[in-house]
mmCIF file of C-alpha atoms and ligand atoms in Angstrom:
data_model
loop_
_atom_site.group_PDB
_atom_site.id
_atom_site.type_symbol
_atom_site.label_atom_id
_atom_site.label_comp_id
_atom_site.label_asym_id
_atom_site.label_seq_id
_atom_site.Cartn_x
_atom_site.Cartn_y
_atom_site.Cartn_z
ATOM 1 C CA UNK A 308 -5.329 -20.389 -42.948
ATOM 2 C CA UNK A 309 -8.967 -20.081 -41.833
ATOM 3 C CA UNK A 310 -9.275 -18.068 -38.660
ATOM 4 C CA UNK A 311 -11.621 -19.213 -35.886
ATOM 5 C CA UNK A 312 -10.135 -17.673 -32.744
ATOM 6 C CA UNK A 313 -9.024 -14.348 -34.174
ATOM 7 C CA UNK A 314 -10.462 -11.964 -36.723
ATOM 8 C CA UNK A 315 -8.116 -10.309 -39.168
ATOM 9 C CA UNK A 316 -8.969 -7.462 -41.473
ATOM 10 C CA UNK A 317 -7.215 -4.697 -43.358
ATOM 11 C CA UNK A 318 -8.779 -1.252 -43.616
ATOM 12 C CA UNK A 319 -7.285 2.060 -44.753
ATOM 13 C CA UNK A 320 -3.696 0.836 -44.466
ATOM 14 C CA UNK A 321 -4.247 -0.657 -41.000
ATOM 15 C CA UNK A 322 -4.155 -4.383 -40.213
ATOM 16 C CA UNK A 323 -6.433 -5.336 -37.319
ATOM 17 C CA UNK A 324 -5.920 -8.551 -35.350
ATOM 18 C CA UNK A 325 -8.879 -9.100 -33.020
ATOM 19 C CA UNK A 326 -8.440 -11.887 -30.485
ATOM 20 C CA UNK A 327 -11.793 -13.580 -30.623
ATOM 21 C CA UNK A 328 -12.675 -15.782 -27.644
ATOM 22 C CA UNK A 329 -14.757 -13.194 -25.809
ATOM 23 C CA UNK A 330 -16.399 -15.700 -23.423
ATOM 24 C CA UNK A 331 -12.960 -16.592 -22.082
ATOM 25 C CA UNK A 332 -11.573 -13.046 -22.099
ATOM 26 C CA UNK A 333 -9.541 -14.060 -25.165
ATOM 27 C CA UNK A 334 -7.409 -16.499 -23.200
ATOM 28 C CA UNK A 335 -4.666 -17.836 -25.452
ATOM 29 C CA UNK A 336 -5.002 -21.316 -26.887
ATOM 30 C CA UNK A 337 -2.481 -23.061 -29.119
ATOM 31 C CA UNK A 338 -4.831 -22.475 -32.018
ATOM 32 C CA UNK A 339 -5.228 -18.766 -31.250
ATOM 33 C CA UNK A 340 -1.442 -18.417 -31.069
ATOM 34 C CA UNK A 341 -0.944 -20.143 -34.443
ATOM 35 C CA UNK A 342 -3.641 -18.021 -36.067
ATOM 36 C CA UNK A 343 -2.097 -14.857 -34.642
ATOM 37 C CA UNK A 344 1.316 -15.891 -35.949
ATOM 38 C CA UNK A 345 -0.192 -16.471 -39.377
ATOM 39 C CA UNK A 346 -1.873 -13.041 -39.376
ATOM 40 C CA UNK A 347 1.344 -11.362 -38.208
ATOM 41 C CA UNK A 348 3.237 -12.996 -41.083
ATOM 42 C CA UNK A 349 0.568 -11.802 -43.559
ATOM 43 C CA UNK A 350 0.744 -8.272 -42.170
ATOM 44 C CA UNK A 351 4.498 -8.227 -42.409
ATOM 45 C CA UNK A 352 4.420 -9.256 -46.084
ATOM 46 C CA UNK A 353 1.590 -6.906 -47.063
ATOM 47 C CA UNK A 354 2.932 -3.626 -48.463
ATOM 48 C CA UNK A 355 -0.515 -2.092 -48.051
ATOM 49 C CA UNK A 356 -0.325 -2.386 -44.255
ATOM 50 C CA UNK A 357 1.483 0.491 -42.604
ATOM 51 C CA UNK A 358 0.219 0.042 -39.053
ATOM 52 C CA UNK A 359 -0.932 -3.016 -37.110
ATOM 53 C CA UNK A 360 -3.461 -3.031 -34.263
ATOM 54 C CA UNK A 361 -3.968 -5.902 -31.824
ATOM 55 C CA UNK A 362 -7.139 -5.793 -29.760
ATOM 56 C CA UNK A 363 -9.662 -8.099 -28.112
ATOM 57 C CA UNK A 364 -13.318 -8.841 -28.751
ATOM 58 C CA UNK A 365 -15.709 -8.440 -25.845
ATOM 59 C CA UNK A 366 -14.738 -7.247 -22.377
ATOM 60 C CA UNK A 367 -11.187 -8.653 -22.308
ATOM 61 C CA UNK A 368 -7.964 -7.907 -24.168
ATOM 62 C CA UNK A 369 -6.454 -11.277 -23.223
ATOM 63 C CA UNK A 370 -6.362 -13.258 -19.972
ATOM 64 C CA UNK A 371 -3.120 -14.997 -20.994
ATOM 65 C CA UNK A 372 -2.635 -18.728 -21.375
ATOM 66 C CA UNK A 373 -5.931 -20.631 -21.464
ATOM 67 C CA UNK A 374 -5.517 -22.486 -18.204
ATOM 68 C CA UNK A 375 -8.236 -25.003 -19.074
ATOM 69 C CA UNK A 376 -6.452 -26.047 -22.253
ATOM 70 C CA UNK A 377 -3.119 -26.049 -20.434
ATOM 71 C CA UNK A 378 -4.409 -28.226 -17.611
ATOM 72 C CA UNK A 379 -5.963 -30.653 -20.091
ATOM 73 C CA UNK A 380 -2.677 -30.843 -22.002
ATOM 74 C CA UNK A 381 -0.647 -31.480 -18.872
ATOM 75 C CA UNK A 382 -3.050 -34.034 -17.481
ATOM 76 C CA UNK A 383 -3.809 -31.686 -14.618
ATOM 77 C CA UNK A 384 -0.483 -32.057 -12.867
ATOM 78 C CA UNK A 385 1.011 -28.852 -14.254
ATOM 79 C CA UNK A 386 3.841 -30.495 -16.190
ATOM 80 C CA UNK A 387 3.304 -34.088 -17.294
ATOM 81 C CA UNK A 388 2.448 -34.682 -20.938
ATOM 82 C CA UNK A 389 3.267 -31.231 -22.285
ATOM 83 C CA UNK A 390 6.740 -29.907 -23.043
ATOM 84 C CA UNK A 391 6.187 -26.491 -21.484
ATOM 85 C CA UNK A 392 9.411 -24.952 -22.805
ATOM 86 C CA UNK A 393 8.552 -26.067 -26.328
ATOM 87 C CA UNK A 394 4.996 -24.761 -25.892
ATOM 88 C CA UNK A 395 6.488 -21.352 -25.118
ATOM 89 C CA UNK A 396 9.099 -21.486 -27.876
ATOM 90 C CA UNK A 397 6.688 -22.476 -30.631
ATOM 91 C CA UNK A 398 3.847 -20.164 -29.648
ATOM 92 C CA UNK A 399 4.415 -17.252 -27.317
ATOM 93 C CA UNK A 400 8.080 -16.587 -28.028
ATOM 94 C CA UNK A 401 7.448 -16.466 -31.764
ATOM 95 C CA UNK A 402 4.434 -14.175 -31.299
ATOM 96 C CA UNK A 403 6.439 -11.725 -29.189
ATOM 97 C CA UNK A 404 9.383 -11.700 -31.595
ATOM 98 C CA UNK A 405 7.078 -11.323 -34.602
ATOM 99 C CA UNK A 406 5.373 -8.305 -33.060
ATOM 100 C CA UNK A 407 8.586 -6.623 -31.903
ATOM 101 C CA UNK A 408 10.216 -7.123 -35.306
ATOM 102 C CA UNK A 409 7.306 -5.732 -37.338
ATOM 103 C CA UNK A 410 8.635 -3.023 -39.635
ATOM 104 C CA UNK A 411 5.469 -0.945 -39.217
ATOM 105 C CA UNK A 412 4.201 0.658 -35.992
ATOM 106 C CA UNK A 413 2.135 -1.655 -33.803
ATOM 107 C CA UNK A 414 -0.609 -0.608 -31.416
ATOM 108 C CA UNK A 415 -2.081 -2.633 -28.573
ATOM 109 C CA UNK A 416 -5.650 -1.411 -28.204
ATOM 110 C CA UNK A 417 -6.222 -2.690 -24.673
ATOM 111 C CA UNK A 418 -10.004 -2.803 -24.462
ATOM 112 C CA UNK A 419 -10.218 -4.799 -21.221
ATOM 113 C CA UNK A 420 -8.225 -6.978 -18.887
ATOM 114 C CA UNK A 421 -4.686 -7.924 -19.994
ATOM 115 C CA UNK A 422 -3.089 -10.678 -17.898
ATOM 116 C CA UNK A 423 0.009 -12.857 -18.064
ATOM 117 C CA UNK A 424 1.040 -13.645 -21.618
ATOM 118 C CA UNK A 425 -1.893 -11.474 -22.726
ATOM 119 C CA UNK A 426 -0.181 -8.506 -21.100
ATOM 120 C CA UNK A 427 3.075 -9.506 -22.801
ATOM 121 C CA UNK A 428 1.352 -9.210 -26.195
ATOM 122 C CA UNK A 429 0.475 -5.617 -25.322
ATOM 123 C CA UNK A 430 3.993 -4.932 -24.029
ATOM 124 C CA UNK A 431 5.481 -6.113 -27.334
ATOM 125 C CA UNK A 432 3.593 -3.412 -29.256
ATOM 126 C CA UNK A 433 5.051 0.049 -29.814
ATOM 127 C CA UNK A 434 2.070 1.969 -28.459
ATOM 128 C CA UNK A 435 -0.522 0.960 -25.875
ATOM 129 C CA UNK A 436 -3.877 2.732 -25.906
ATOM 130 C CA UNK A 437 -6.149 1.631 -23.077
ATOM 131 C CA UNK A 438 -9.879 1.879 -22.629
ATOM 132 C CA UNK A 439 -10.787 3.207 -19.190
ATOM 133 C CA UNK A 440 -12.216 -0.296 -18.618
ATOM 134 C CA UNK A 441 -8.793 -1.938 -19.070
ATOM 135 C CA UNK A 442 -6.981 -3.656 -16.201
ATOM 136 C CA UNK A 443 -3.476 -5.058 -16.096
ATOM 137 C CA UNK A 444 -1.828 -7.835 -14.117
ATOM 138 C CA UNK A 445 1.289 -9.946 -14.225
ATOM 139 C CA UNK A 446 -0.801 -12.968 -13.290
ATOM 140 C CA UNK A 447 1.969 -15.573 -13.391
ATOM 141 C CA UNK A 448 2.919 -15.385 -9.713
ATOM 142 C CA UNK A 449 -0.671 -16.135 -8.744
ATOM 143 C CA UNK A 450 -0.282 -19.603 -10.241
ATOM 144 C CA UNK A 451 3.292 -20.110 -9.070
ATOM 145 C CA UNK A 452 5.103 -19.229 -12.302
ATOM 146 C CA UNK A 453 7.611 -16.624 -13.469
ATOM 147 C CA UNK A 454 6.651 -14.053 -16.094
ATOM 148 C CA UNK A 455 7.228 -15.429 -19.586
ATOM 149 C CA UNK A 456 6.638 -14.274 -23.159
ATOM 150 C CA UNK A 457 9.253 -11.559 -22.655
ATOM 151 C CA UNK A 458 7.641 -10.166 -19.500
ATOM 152 C CA UNK A 459 10.992 -9.990 -17.726
ATOM 153 C CA UNK A 460 12.575 -8.077 -20.613
ATOM 154 C CA UNK A 461 9.761 -5.859 -21.831
ATOM 155 C CA UNK A 462 8.077 -4.703 -18.615
ATOM 156 C CA UNK A 463 11.166 -3.247 -16.857
ATOM 157 C CA UNK A 464 12.079 -1.380 -20.051
ATOM 158 C CA UNK A 465 8.608 0.174 -20.131
ATOM 159 C CA UNK A 466 7.813 0.967 -16.480
ATOM 160 C CA UNK A 467 11.273 0.666 -14.855
ATOM 161 C CA UNK A 468 12.693 -2.147 -12.765
ATOM 162 C CA UNK A 469 11.018 -1.338 -9.448
ATOM 163 C CA UNK A 470 7.430 -1.219 -10.749
ATOM 164 C CA UNK A 471 8.010 -4.204 -13.029
ATOM 165 C CA UNK A 472 9.293 -6.307 -10.164
ATOM 166 C CA UNK A 473 6.451 -5.183 -7.908
ATOM 167 C CA UNK A 474 3.823 -6.124 -10.509
ATOM 168 C CA UNK A 475 5.548 -9.441 -11.139
ATOM 169 C CA UNK A 476 5.924 -10.598 -7.539
ATOM 170 C CA UNK A 477 2.527 -9.373 -6.316
ATOM 171 C CA UNK A 478 0.291 -10.069 -9.322
ATOM 172 C CA UNK A 479 -1.718 -7.012 -8.226
ATOM 173 C CA UNK A 480 -4.342 -5.644 -10.581
ATOM 174 C CA UNK A 481 -3.753 -2.116 -11.950
ATOM 175 C CA UNK A 482 -6.568 -0.013 -13.345
ATOM 176 C CA UNK A 483 -6.147 2.066 -16.496
ATOM 177 C CA UNK A 484 -5.345 5.319 -14.658
ATOM 178 C CA UNK A 485 -2.616 3.661 -12.594
ATOM 179 C CA UNK A 486 -1.252 2.078 -15.779
ATOM 180 C CA UNK A 487 -1.118 5.548 -17.327
ATOM 181 C CA UNK A 488 0.573 7.004 -14.250
ATOM 182 C CA UNK A 489 3.421 4.470 -14.329
ATOM 183 C CA UNK A 490 3.875 4.691 -18.094
ATOM 184 C CA UNK A 491 2.524 1.224 -18.856
ATOM 185 C CA UNK A 492 0.107 2.723 -21.384
ATOM 186 C CA UNK A 493 0.437 5.851 -23.485
ATOM 187 C CA UNK A 494 -3.194 6.992 -23.437
ATOM 188 C CA UNK A 495 -6.470 6.168 -21.705
ATOM 189 C CA UNK A 496 -9.697 6.735 -23.625
ATOM 190 C CA UNK A 497 -13.322 6.425 -22.389
ATOM 191 C CA UNK A 498 -14.721 3.030 -23.427
ATOM 192 C CA UNK A 499 -17.413 4.543 -25.646
ATOM 193 C CA UNK A 500 -14.824 6.541 -27.636
ATOM 194 C CA UNK A 501 -12.226 3.782 -27.709
ATOM 195 C CA UNK A 502 -12.708 2.252 -31.180
ATOM 196 C CA UNK A 503 -12.835 5.707 -32.815
ATOM 197 C CA UNK A 504 -9.759 6.961 -30.969
ATOM 198 C CA UNK A 505 -7.736 3.845 -31.832
ATOM 199 C CA UNK A 506 -8.837 3.974 -35.487
ATOM 200 C CA UNK A 507 -7.879 7.643 -35.785
ATOM 201 C CA UNK A 508 -4.461 7.100 -34.252
ATOM 202 C CA UNK A 509 -3.783 3.930 -36.276
ATOM 203 C CA UNK A 510 -4.774 5.583 -39.546
ATOM 204 C CA UNK A 511 -2.599 8.586 -38.710
ATOM 205 C CA UNK A 512 0.341 6.224 -38.181
ATOM 206 C CA UNK A 513 -0.483 4.384 -41.425
ATOM 207 C CA UNK A 514 -0.262 7.714 -43.258
ATOM 208 C CA UNK A 515 3.212 8.371 -41.876
ATOM 209 C CA UNK A 516 6.662 7.923 -43.425
ATOM 210 C CA UNK A 517 6.749 4.187 -42.760
ATOM 211 C CA UNK A 518 10.383 3.675 -43.714
ATOM 212 C CA UNK A 519 11.521 6.304 -41.216
ATOM 213 C CA UNK A 520 9.214 4.911 -38.529
ATOM 214 C CA UNK A 521 10.489 1.358 -39.053
ATOM 215 C CA UNK A 522 14.091 2.548 -38.984
ATOM 216 C CA UNK A 523 13.461 4.546 -35.797
ATOM 217 C CA UNK A 524 12.077 1.428 -34.105
ATOM 218 C CA UNK A 525 15.167 -0.554 -35.063
ATOM 219 C CA UNK A 526 17.627 2.212 -34.144
ATOM 220 C CA UNK A 527 16.063 2.920 -30.773
ATOM 221 C CA UNK A 528 15.739 -0.672 -29.638
ATOM 222 C CA UNK A 529 19.287 -1.455 -30.795
ATOM 223 C CA UNK A 530 20.510 1.669 -28.997
ATOM 224 C CA UNK A 531 19.509 0.103 -25.668
ATOM 225 C CA UNK A 532 22.347 -2.384 -26.059
ATOM 226 C CA UNK A 533 24.828 -0.252 -28.041
ATOM 227 C CA UNK A 534 27.173 2.584 -27.105
ATOM 228 C CA UNK A 535 26.541 6.214 -28.009
ATOM 229 C CA UNK A 536 29.392 6.072 -30.510
ATOM 230 C CA UNK A 537 27.908 3.012 -32.223
ATOM 231 C CA UNK A 538 24.462 4.590 -32.268
ATOM 232 C CA UNK A 539 25.739 7.857 -33.741
ATOM 233 C CA UNK A 540 27.298 5.896 -36.593
ATOM 234 C CA UNK A 541 24.123 3.855 -37.218
ATOM 235 C CA UNK A 542 22.101 7.060 -37.270
ATOM 236 C CA UNK A 543 24.435 8.560 -39.853
ATOM 237 C CA UNK A 544 24.157 5.516 -42.146
ATOM 238 C CA UNK A 545 20.378 5.220 -41.739
ATOM 239 C CA UNK A 546 19.827 8.930 -42.316
ATOM 240 C CA UNK A 547 21.894 8.770 -45.504
ATOM 241 C CA UNK A 548 19.615 5.954 -46.741
ATOM 242 C CA UNK A 549 16.421 7.777 -45.841
ATOM 243 C CA UNK A 550 17.633 10.996 -47.462
ATOM 244 C CA UNK A 551 17.227 9.118 -50.760
ATOM 245 C CA UNK A 552 13.613 8.087 -50.045
ATOM 246 C CA UNK A 553 10.481 9.433 -51.744
ATOM 247 C CA UNK A 554 9.033 10.226 -48.334
ATOM 248 C CA UNK A 555 11.951 12.528 -47.549
ATOM 249 C CA UNK A 556 11.462 14.364 -50.859
ATOM 250 C CA UNK A 557 7.738 14.606 -50.099
ATOM 251 C CA UNK A 558 8.349 15.792 -46.532
ATOM 252 C CA UNK A 559 10.701 18.554 -47.655
ATOM 253 C CA UNK A 560 8.424 19.509 -50.573
ATOM 254 C CA UNK A 561 5.387 19.719 -48.304
ATOM 255 C CA UNK A 562 7.266 21.866 -45.800
ATOM 256 C CA UNK A 563 8.416 24.299 -48.476
ATOM 257 C CA UNK A 564 4.946 24.389 -50.100
ATOM 258 C CA UNK A 565 3.296 24.880 -46.681
ATOM 259 C CA UNK A 566 1.006 21.858 -47.167
ATOM 260 C CA UNK A 567 0.451 18.523 -45.419
ATOM 261 C CA UNK A 568 2.790 15.756 -46.680
ATOM 262 C CA UNK A 569 1.366 12.753 -48.530
ATOM 263 C CA UNK A 570 3.718 9.960 -47.472
ATOM 264 C CA UNK A 571 3.652 6.631 -49.298
ATOM 265 C CA UNK A 572 6.086 4.602 -47.234
ATOM 266 C CA UNK A 573 8.748 4.522 -49.997
HETATM 267 C C1 LIG B 1217 -10.148 -18.079 -18.433
HETATM 268 C C2 LIG B 1217 -8.908 -17.480 -18.225
HETATM 269 C C3 LIG B 1217 -7.753 -18.219 -18.542
HETATM 270 C C4 LIG B 1217 -9.102 -19.966 -19.201
HETATM 271 C C5 LIG B 1217 -10.413 -16.087 -17.615
HETATM 272 N N1 LIG B 1217 -7.906 -19.453 -19.014
HETATM 273 N N2 LIG B 1217 -10.252 -19.317 -18.915
HETATM 274 C C6 LIG B 1217 2.470 -19.989 -20.515
HETATM 275 C C7 LIG B 1217 2.789 -21.375 -20.663
HETATM 276 C C8 LIG B 1217 2.796 -22.220 -19.547
HETATM 277 C C9 LIG B 1217 2.052 -22.189 -18.526
HETATM 278 C C10 LIG B 1217 1.077 -21.264 -18.242
HETATM 279 O O1 LIG B 1217 1.224 -19.941 -18.585
HETATM 280 C C11 LIG B 1217 1.771 -19.335 -19.613
HETATM 281 C C12 LIG B 1217 1.577 -17.913 -19.746
HETATM 282 C C13 LIG B 1217 0.469 -17.260 -18.968
HETATM 283 O O2 LIG B 1217 -0.223 -16.450 -19.521
HETATM 284 S S1 LIG B 1217 0.241 -17.635 -17.317
HETATM 285 C C14 LIG B 1217 -1.097 -16.590 -16.820
HETATM 286 C C15 LIG B 1217 -2.433 -17.170 -17.192
HETATM 287 N N3 LIG B 1217 -3.520 -16.269 -16.855
HETATM 288 C C16 LIG B 1217 -4.016 -16.130 -15.626
HETATM 289 O O3 LIG B 1217 -3.568 -16.723 -14.680
HETATM 290 C C17 LIG B 1217 -5.215 -15.217 -15.489
HETATM 291 C C18 LIG B 1217 -6.418 -16.002 -15.072
HETATM 292 N N4 LIG B 1217 -7.619 -15.152 -15.069
HETATM 293 C C19 LIG B 1217 -7.900 -14.308 -14.076
HETATM 294 O O4 LIG B 1217 -7.174 -14.135 -13.140
HETATM 295 C C20 LIG B 1217 -9.182 -13.536 -14.209
HETATM 296 O O5 LIG B 1217 -10.034 -14.213 -15.120
HETATM 297 C C21 LIG B 1217 -8.973 -12.076 -14.688
HETATM 298 C C22 LIG B 1217 -8.330 -11.251 -13.557
HETATM 299 C C23 LIG B 1217 -8.100 -12.010 -15.939
HETATM 300 C C24 LIG B 1217 -10.345 -11.457 -15.030
HETATM 301 O O6 LIG B 1217 -11.235 -11.635 -13.947
HETATM 302 P P1 LIG B 1217 -12.808 -11.393 -14.138
HETATM 303 O O7 LIG B 1217 -13.028 -10.115 -14.855
HETATM 304 O O8 LIG B 1217 -13.413 -11.568 -12.795
HETATM 305 O O9 LIG B 1217 -13.326 -12.552 -15.150
HETATM 306 P P2 LIG B 1217 -13.561 -14.098 -14.835
HETATM 307 O O10 LIG B 1217 -12.468 -14.616 -13.981
HETATM 308 O O11 LIG B 1217 -14.968 -14.282 -14.371
HETATM 309 O O12 LIG B 1217 -13.377 -14.745 -16.304
HETATM 310 C C25 LIG B 1217 -14.435 -14.760 -17.266
HETATM 311 C C26 LIG B 1217 -14.410 -16.110 -17.945
HETATM 312 O O13 LIG B 1217 -13.127 -16.261 -18.601
HETATM 313 C C27 LIG B 1217 -14.500 -17.278 -16.954
HETATM 314 O O14 LIG B 1217 -15.120 -18.327 -17.632
HETATM 315 P P3 LIG B 1217 -16.611 -18.816 -17.214
HETATM 316 O O15 LIG B 1217 -16.911 -19.948 -18.141
HETATM 317 O O16 LIG B 1217 -16.546 -19.200 -15.778
HETATM 318 O O17 LIG B 1217 -17.482 -17.609 -17.437
HETATM 319 C C28 LIG B 1217 -13.051 -17.635 -16.719
HETATM 320 O O18 LIG B 1217 -12.877 -18.941 -16.277
HETATM 321 C C29 LIG B 1217 -12.473 -17.431 -18.108
HETATM 322 N N5 LIG B 1217 -11.032 -17.179 -18.049
HETATM 323 N N6 LIG B 1217 -9.074 -16.238 -17.715
HETATM 324 N N7 LIG B 1217 -6.483 -17.675 -18.411
#
């Protein structure tokens, strides 16, 4: 697929998806969603990619659904010609699931404003690094909608129920420091150091024991719905698998040799 509304590149083991409608703060069109889905599928299949970054071009991360496109598609009456549920199922829901199910670590590099479904894209990633210029809002309520794209599932798990509900029923804008304070992002970096800081972190992740990282993601998210007893058993089985991996042999060898490990993700 030719990309027009995203840029996708692979560098040093890191796949970069850059949402690329800077004039519209990377608001999400149907085309942008399909291109992002295509890039996510490529990243998932590419053994050379051991970390994925999603970021935005220009001053926005993503302003959520492109409301101009949406209004045109609905004939301006907010419902009409477009099957809204199907629009969500075929675009946003698949994007969120594809990100959450990535076997490699995912990073949302939140360079600017993240709103509505744009915020949900960031929430679906494992790590959120924000520029100090980033801002966050659950914009849906401002246009009379409920959070979608997993916003009701992801946000309370990240910031807790009370803050998630507050953000969702007020639509208030949070700056990067407030987002850090409530645990919505993991780190805030000055805008002029942002690209370097994200690259360093992403490349560090890409040099990690990818099998163990992928298994940790699966174990920990499953653990949220499983009992301790079930989780203990899954840990035992997973650990037995990983104990046969090259990365485990390398990790032990490096420890005993007092050197840095050279993990390959196998
Ligand atoms: C935009 C947008 C935008 C188009 C800025 N669309 N152009 C799923 C399916 C079904 C129904 C609908 O929803 C969903 C999921 C959702 O995501 S709903 C939530 C949709 N998003 C919003 O409601 C956010 C709307 N945007 C804003 O509130 C502001 O633009 C924020 C707070 C994000 C940023 O404010 P500013 O920094 O002041 O920028 P701006 O408003 O001046 O925007 C810059 C340009 O981007 C401007 O275009 P223009 O041609 O006038 O320069 C905006 O019109 C355009 N833009 N968001 N979502």
